[in-house]
Short mmCIF file of C-alpha atoms in Angstrom, two decimals:
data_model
loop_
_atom_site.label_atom_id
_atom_site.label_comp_id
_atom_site.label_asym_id
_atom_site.label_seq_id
_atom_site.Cartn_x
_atom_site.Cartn_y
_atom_site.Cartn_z
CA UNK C 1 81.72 110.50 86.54
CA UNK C 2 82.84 106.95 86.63
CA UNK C 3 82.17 103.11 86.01
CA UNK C 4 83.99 99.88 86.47
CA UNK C 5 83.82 96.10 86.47
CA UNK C 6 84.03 92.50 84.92
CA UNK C 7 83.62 91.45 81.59
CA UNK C 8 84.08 88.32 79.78
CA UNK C 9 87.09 90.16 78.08
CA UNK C 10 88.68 91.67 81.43
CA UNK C 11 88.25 94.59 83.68
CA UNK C 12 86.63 97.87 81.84
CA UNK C 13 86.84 101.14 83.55
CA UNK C 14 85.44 104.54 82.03
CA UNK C 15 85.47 107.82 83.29
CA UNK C 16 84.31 111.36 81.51
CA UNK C 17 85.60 114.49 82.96
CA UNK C 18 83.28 117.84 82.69
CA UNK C 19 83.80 121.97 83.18
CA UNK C 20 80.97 123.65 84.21
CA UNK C 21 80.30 127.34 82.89
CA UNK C 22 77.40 129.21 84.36
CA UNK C 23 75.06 128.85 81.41
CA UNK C 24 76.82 125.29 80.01
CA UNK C 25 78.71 122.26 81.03
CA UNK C 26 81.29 121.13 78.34
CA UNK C 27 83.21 117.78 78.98
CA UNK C 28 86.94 118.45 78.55
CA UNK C 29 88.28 114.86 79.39
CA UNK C 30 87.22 110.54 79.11
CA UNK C 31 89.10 107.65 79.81
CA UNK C 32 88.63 104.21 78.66
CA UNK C 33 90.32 101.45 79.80
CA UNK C 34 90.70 97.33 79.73
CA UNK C 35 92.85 95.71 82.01
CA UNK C 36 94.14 91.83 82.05
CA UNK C 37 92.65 91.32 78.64
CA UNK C 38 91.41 88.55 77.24
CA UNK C 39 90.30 88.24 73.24
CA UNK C 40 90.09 84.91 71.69
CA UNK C 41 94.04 83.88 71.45
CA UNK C 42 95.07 87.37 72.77
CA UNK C 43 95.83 87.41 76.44
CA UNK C 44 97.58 88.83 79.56
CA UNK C 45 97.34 92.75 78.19
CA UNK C 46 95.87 96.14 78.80
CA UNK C 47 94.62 98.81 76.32
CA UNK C 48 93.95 102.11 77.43
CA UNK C 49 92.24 105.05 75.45
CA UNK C 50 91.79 109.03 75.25
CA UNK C 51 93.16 110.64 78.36
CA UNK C 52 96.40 108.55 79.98
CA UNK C 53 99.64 108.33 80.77
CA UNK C 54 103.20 106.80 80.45
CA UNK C 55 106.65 106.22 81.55
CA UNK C 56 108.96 104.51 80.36
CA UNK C 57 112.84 105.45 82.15
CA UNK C 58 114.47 108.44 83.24
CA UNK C 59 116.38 108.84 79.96
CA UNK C 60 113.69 108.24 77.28
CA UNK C 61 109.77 108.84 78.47
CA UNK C 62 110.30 109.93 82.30
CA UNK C 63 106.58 110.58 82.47
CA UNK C 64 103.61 112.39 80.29
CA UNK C 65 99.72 112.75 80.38
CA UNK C 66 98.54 112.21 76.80
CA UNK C 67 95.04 111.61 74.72
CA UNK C 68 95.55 109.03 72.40
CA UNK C 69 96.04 105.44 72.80
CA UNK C 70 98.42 103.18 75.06
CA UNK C 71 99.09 99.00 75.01
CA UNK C 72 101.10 97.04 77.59
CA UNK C 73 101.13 93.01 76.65
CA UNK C 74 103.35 90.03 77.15
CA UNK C 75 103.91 87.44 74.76
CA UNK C 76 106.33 84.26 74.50
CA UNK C 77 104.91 82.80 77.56
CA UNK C 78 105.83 86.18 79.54
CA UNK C 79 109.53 86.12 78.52
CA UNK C 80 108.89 89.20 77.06
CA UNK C 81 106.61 92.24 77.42
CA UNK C 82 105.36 95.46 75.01
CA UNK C 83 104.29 98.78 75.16
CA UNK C 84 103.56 100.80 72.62
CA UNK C 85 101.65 104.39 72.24
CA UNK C 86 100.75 107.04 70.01
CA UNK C 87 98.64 110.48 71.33
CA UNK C 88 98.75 114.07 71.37
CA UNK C 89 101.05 115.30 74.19
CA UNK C 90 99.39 116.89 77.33
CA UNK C 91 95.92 118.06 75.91
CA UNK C 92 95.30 121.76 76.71
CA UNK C 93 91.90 123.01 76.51
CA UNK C 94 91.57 126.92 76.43
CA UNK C 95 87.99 127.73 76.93
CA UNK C 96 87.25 131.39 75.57
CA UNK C 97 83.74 131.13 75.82
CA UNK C 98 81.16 128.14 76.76
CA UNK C 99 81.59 125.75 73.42
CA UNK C 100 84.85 127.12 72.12
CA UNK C 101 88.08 125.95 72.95
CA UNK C 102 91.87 125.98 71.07
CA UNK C 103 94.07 123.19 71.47
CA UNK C 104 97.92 123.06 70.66
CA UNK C 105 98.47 120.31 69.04
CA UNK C 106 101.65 118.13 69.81
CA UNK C 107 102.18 114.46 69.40
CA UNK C 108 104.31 111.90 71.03
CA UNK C 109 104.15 108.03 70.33
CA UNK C 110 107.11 105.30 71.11
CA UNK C 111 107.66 101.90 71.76
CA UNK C 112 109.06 99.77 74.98
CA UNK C 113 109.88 96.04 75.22
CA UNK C 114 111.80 94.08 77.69
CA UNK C 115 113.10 90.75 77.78
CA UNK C 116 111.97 88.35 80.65
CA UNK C 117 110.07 91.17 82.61
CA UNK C 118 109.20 88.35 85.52
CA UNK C 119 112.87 87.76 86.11
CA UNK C 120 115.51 88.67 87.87
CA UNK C 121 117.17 89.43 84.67
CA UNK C 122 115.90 91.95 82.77
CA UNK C 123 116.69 93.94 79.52
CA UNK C 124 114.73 96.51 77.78
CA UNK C 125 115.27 98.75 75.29
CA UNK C 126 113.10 102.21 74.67
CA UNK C 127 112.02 104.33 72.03
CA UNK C 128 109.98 107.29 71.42
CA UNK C 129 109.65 110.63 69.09
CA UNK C 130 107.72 113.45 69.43
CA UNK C 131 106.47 116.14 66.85
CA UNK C 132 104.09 118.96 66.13
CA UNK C 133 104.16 122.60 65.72
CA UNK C 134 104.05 123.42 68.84
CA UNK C 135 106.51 121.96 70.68
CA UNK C 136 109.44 123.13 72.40
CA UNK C 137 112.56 123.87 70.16
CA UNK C 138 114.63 122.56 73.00
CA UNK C 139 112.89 119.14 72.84
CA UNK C 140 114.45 116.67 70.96
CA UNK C 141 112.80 115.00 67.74
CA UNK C 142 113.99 111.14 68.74
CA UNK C 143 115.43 109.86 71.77
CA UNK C 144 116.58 105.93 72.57
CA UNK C 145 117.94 103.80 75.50
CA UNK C 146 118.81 101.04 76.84
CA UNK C 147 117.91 99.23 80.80
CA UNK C 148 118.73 96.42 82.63
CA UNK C 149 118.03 95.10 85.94
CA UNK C 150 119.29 92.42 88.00
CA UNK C 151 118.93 90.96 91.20
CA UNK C 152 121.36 88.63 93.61
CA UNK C 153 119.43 87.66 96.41
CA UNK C 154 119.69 91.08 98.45
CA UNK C 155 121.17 93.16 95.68
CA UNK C 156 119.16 95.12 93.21
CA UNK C 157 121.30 96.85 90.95
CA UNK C 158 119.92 98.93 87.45
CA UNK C 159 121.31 100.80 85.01
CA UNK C 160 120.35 102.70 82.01
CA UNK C 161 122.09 104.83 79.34
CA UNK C 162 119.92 107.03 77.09
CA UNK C 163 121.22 108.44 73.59
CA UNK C 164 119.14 111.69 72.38
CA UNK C 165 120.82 111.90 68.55
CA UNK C 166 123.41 114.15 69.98
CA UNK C 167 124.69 113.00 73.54
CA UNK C 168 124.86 109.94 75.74
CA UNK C 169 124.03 110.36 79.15
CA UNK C 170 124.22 106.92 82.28
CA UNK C 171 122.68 106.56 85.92
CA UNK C 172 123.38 103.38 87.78
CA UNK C 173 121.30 102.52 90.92
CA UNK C 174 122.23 99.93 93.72
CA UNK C 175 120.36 98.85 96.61
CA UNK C 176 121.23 96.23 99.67
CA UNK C 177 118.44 95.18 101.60
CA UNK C 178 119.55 92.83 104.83
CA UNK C 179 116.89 92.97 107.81
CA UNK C 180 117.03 96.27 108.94
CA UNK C 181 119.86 97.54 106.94
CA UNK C 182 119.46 99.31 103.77
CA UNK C 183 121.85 100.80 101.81
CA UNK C 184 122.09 102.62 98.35
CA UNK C 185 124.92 103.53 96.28
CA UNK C 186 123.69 105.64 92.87
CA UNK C 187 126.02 107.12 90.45
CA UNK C 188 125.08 109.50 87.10
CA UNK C 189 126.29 111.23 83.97
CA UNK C 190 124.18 113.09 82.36
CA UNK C 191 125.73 115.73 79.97
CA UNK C 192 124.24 119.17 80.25
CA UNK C 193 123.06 118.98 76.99
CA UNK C 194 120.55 116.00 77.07
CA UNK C 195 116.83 116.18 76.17
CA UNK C 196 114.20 113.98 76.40
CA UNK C 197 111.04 113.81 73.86
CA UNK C 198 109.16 115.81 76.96
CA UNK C 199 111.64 117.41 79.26
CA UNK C 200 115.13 117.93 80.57
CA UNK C 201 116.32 114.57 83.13
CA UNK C 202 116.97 115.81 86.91
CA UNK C 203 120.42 116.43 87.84
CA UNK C 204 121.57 118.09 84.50
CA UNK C 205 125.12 118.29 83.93
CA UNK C 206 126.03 116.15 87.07
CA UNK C 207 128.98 113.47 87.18
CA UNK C 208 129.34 111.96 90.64
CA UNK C 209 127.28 109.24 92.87
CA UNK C 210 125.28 109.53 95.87
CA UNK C 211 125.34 107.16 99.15
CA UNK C 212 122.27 106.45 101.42
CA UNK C 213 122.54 104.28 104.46
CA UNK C 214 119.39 103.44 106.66
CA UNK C 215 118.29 101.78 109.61
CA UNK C 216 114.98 100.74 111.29
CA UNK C 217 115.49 99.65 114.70
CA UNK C 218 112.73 98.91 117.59
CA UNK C 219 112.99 102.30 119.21
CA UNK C 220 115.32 104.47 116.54
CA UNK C 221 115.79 105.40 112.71
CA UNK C 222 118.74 106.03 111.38
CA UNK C 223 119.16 107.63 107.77
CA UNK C 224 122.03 109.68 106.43
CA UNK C 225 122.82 110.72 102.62
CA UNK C 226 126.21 111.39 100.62
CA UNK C 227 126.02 113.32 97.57
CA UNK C 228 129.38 113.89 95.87
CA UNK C 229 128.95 115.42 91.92
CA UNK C 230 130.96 117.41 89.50
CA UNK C 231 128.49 120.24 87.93
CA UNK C 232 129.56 120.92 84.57
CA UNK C 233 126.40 122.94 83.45
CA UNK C 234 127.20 125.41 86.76
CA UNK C 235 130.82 124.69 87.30
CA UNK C 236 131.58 124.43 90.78
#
């Protein structure tokens, strides 16, 4: 069940989420949320609560469902933009029977903020840590990087290089967009032995770039994909 709408300090929307036994009904999830803020001198920011979600990059926070607490906000006349969290990673609710339930308690909390986030220009650098009994042993404790973006009329390029306490791993992403052309050139390094807070990145171990060229006419499509790599964690 659900609500949403105005109020005089932005948008609210609450949810509650409920598993239904055949003698009970327990509720096993809420979300509370307020978007485009507004509280006295405080603008221009969103708060959400209990059940969410965030992602920062590929190399730090690539994505993860939490219960706790998350804030986006600008500040500095929108130059430069926040985000901050703190929650206990991926709730898990184990019902035995109708009223009892285990949870394995992990946490994860970190900290995002990028300079001129409105620009074509932008710089941000991540944060975020993770800890609890039950996590992973693979997972690392802290991990940090560094992103930037920039655009030149029909050039977008980004880049990002991610440090986990032990290795450094880079991706670099291009993209040309003229009329009907498109055309992508992404490279990587990621060492075999990098870990995220939450997970392993995608293409583990690879060194090499990939090339994507595509083409919307009237009558056709065109797309065709390069992918040249070095696999170091299965040598080939």
């Amino acid at each position: 069940v659900g609500t949403a709408g105005e109020t005089p300090y932005g948008t609210v929307d609450a949810s509650m989420n409920f598993y239904k036994f055949a003698d009970s009904t327990e509720r096993v999830g809420e979300r509370l949320g307020l978007v485009n803020g507004r509280i006295g001198p405080f603008e221009d920011f969103s708060i959400r609560g209990f059940d969410t979600n965030v992602a920062f990059s590929d190399l730090s926070v690539p994505g993860r469902s939490f219960r706790g607490v998350k804030l986006d906000a600008y500040a500095v006349n929108k130059d430069f933009k926040y985000t901050v969290f703190q929650g206990h990673d991926q709730a898990q609710f184990l019902f035995i029977t109708p009223g009892i339930f285990d949870v394995q308690k992990t946490y994860i909390e970190g900290a995002s903020a990028t300079l001129f986030p409105e620009g074509d220009h932008q710089y941000t650098f991540n944060f975020a840590r993770g800890y609890g009994d039950y996590r992973d042993n693979y997972l690392k404790d802290k991990v940090y990087s560094v992103e930037t973006l920039q655009r030149y009329g029909d050039l977008r390029i980004s880049a990002e290089t991610g440090y986990d306490e032990d290795v450094v791993s880079s991706l670099v992403r291009t993209e040309l967009n003229k009329d009907r052309h498109r055309l992508m050139l992404n490279l990587r390094d990621i060492d075999g032995d990098y870990v995220t807070i939450v997970g392993r990145p995608s293409n583990r171990g690879e060194a090499g770039g990939n090339l994507n060229y595509y083409f919307k006419g009237t009558d056709a499509r065109v797309s065709s994909n390069l992918d040249i790599y070095r696999d170091r964690l299965l040598p080939n």
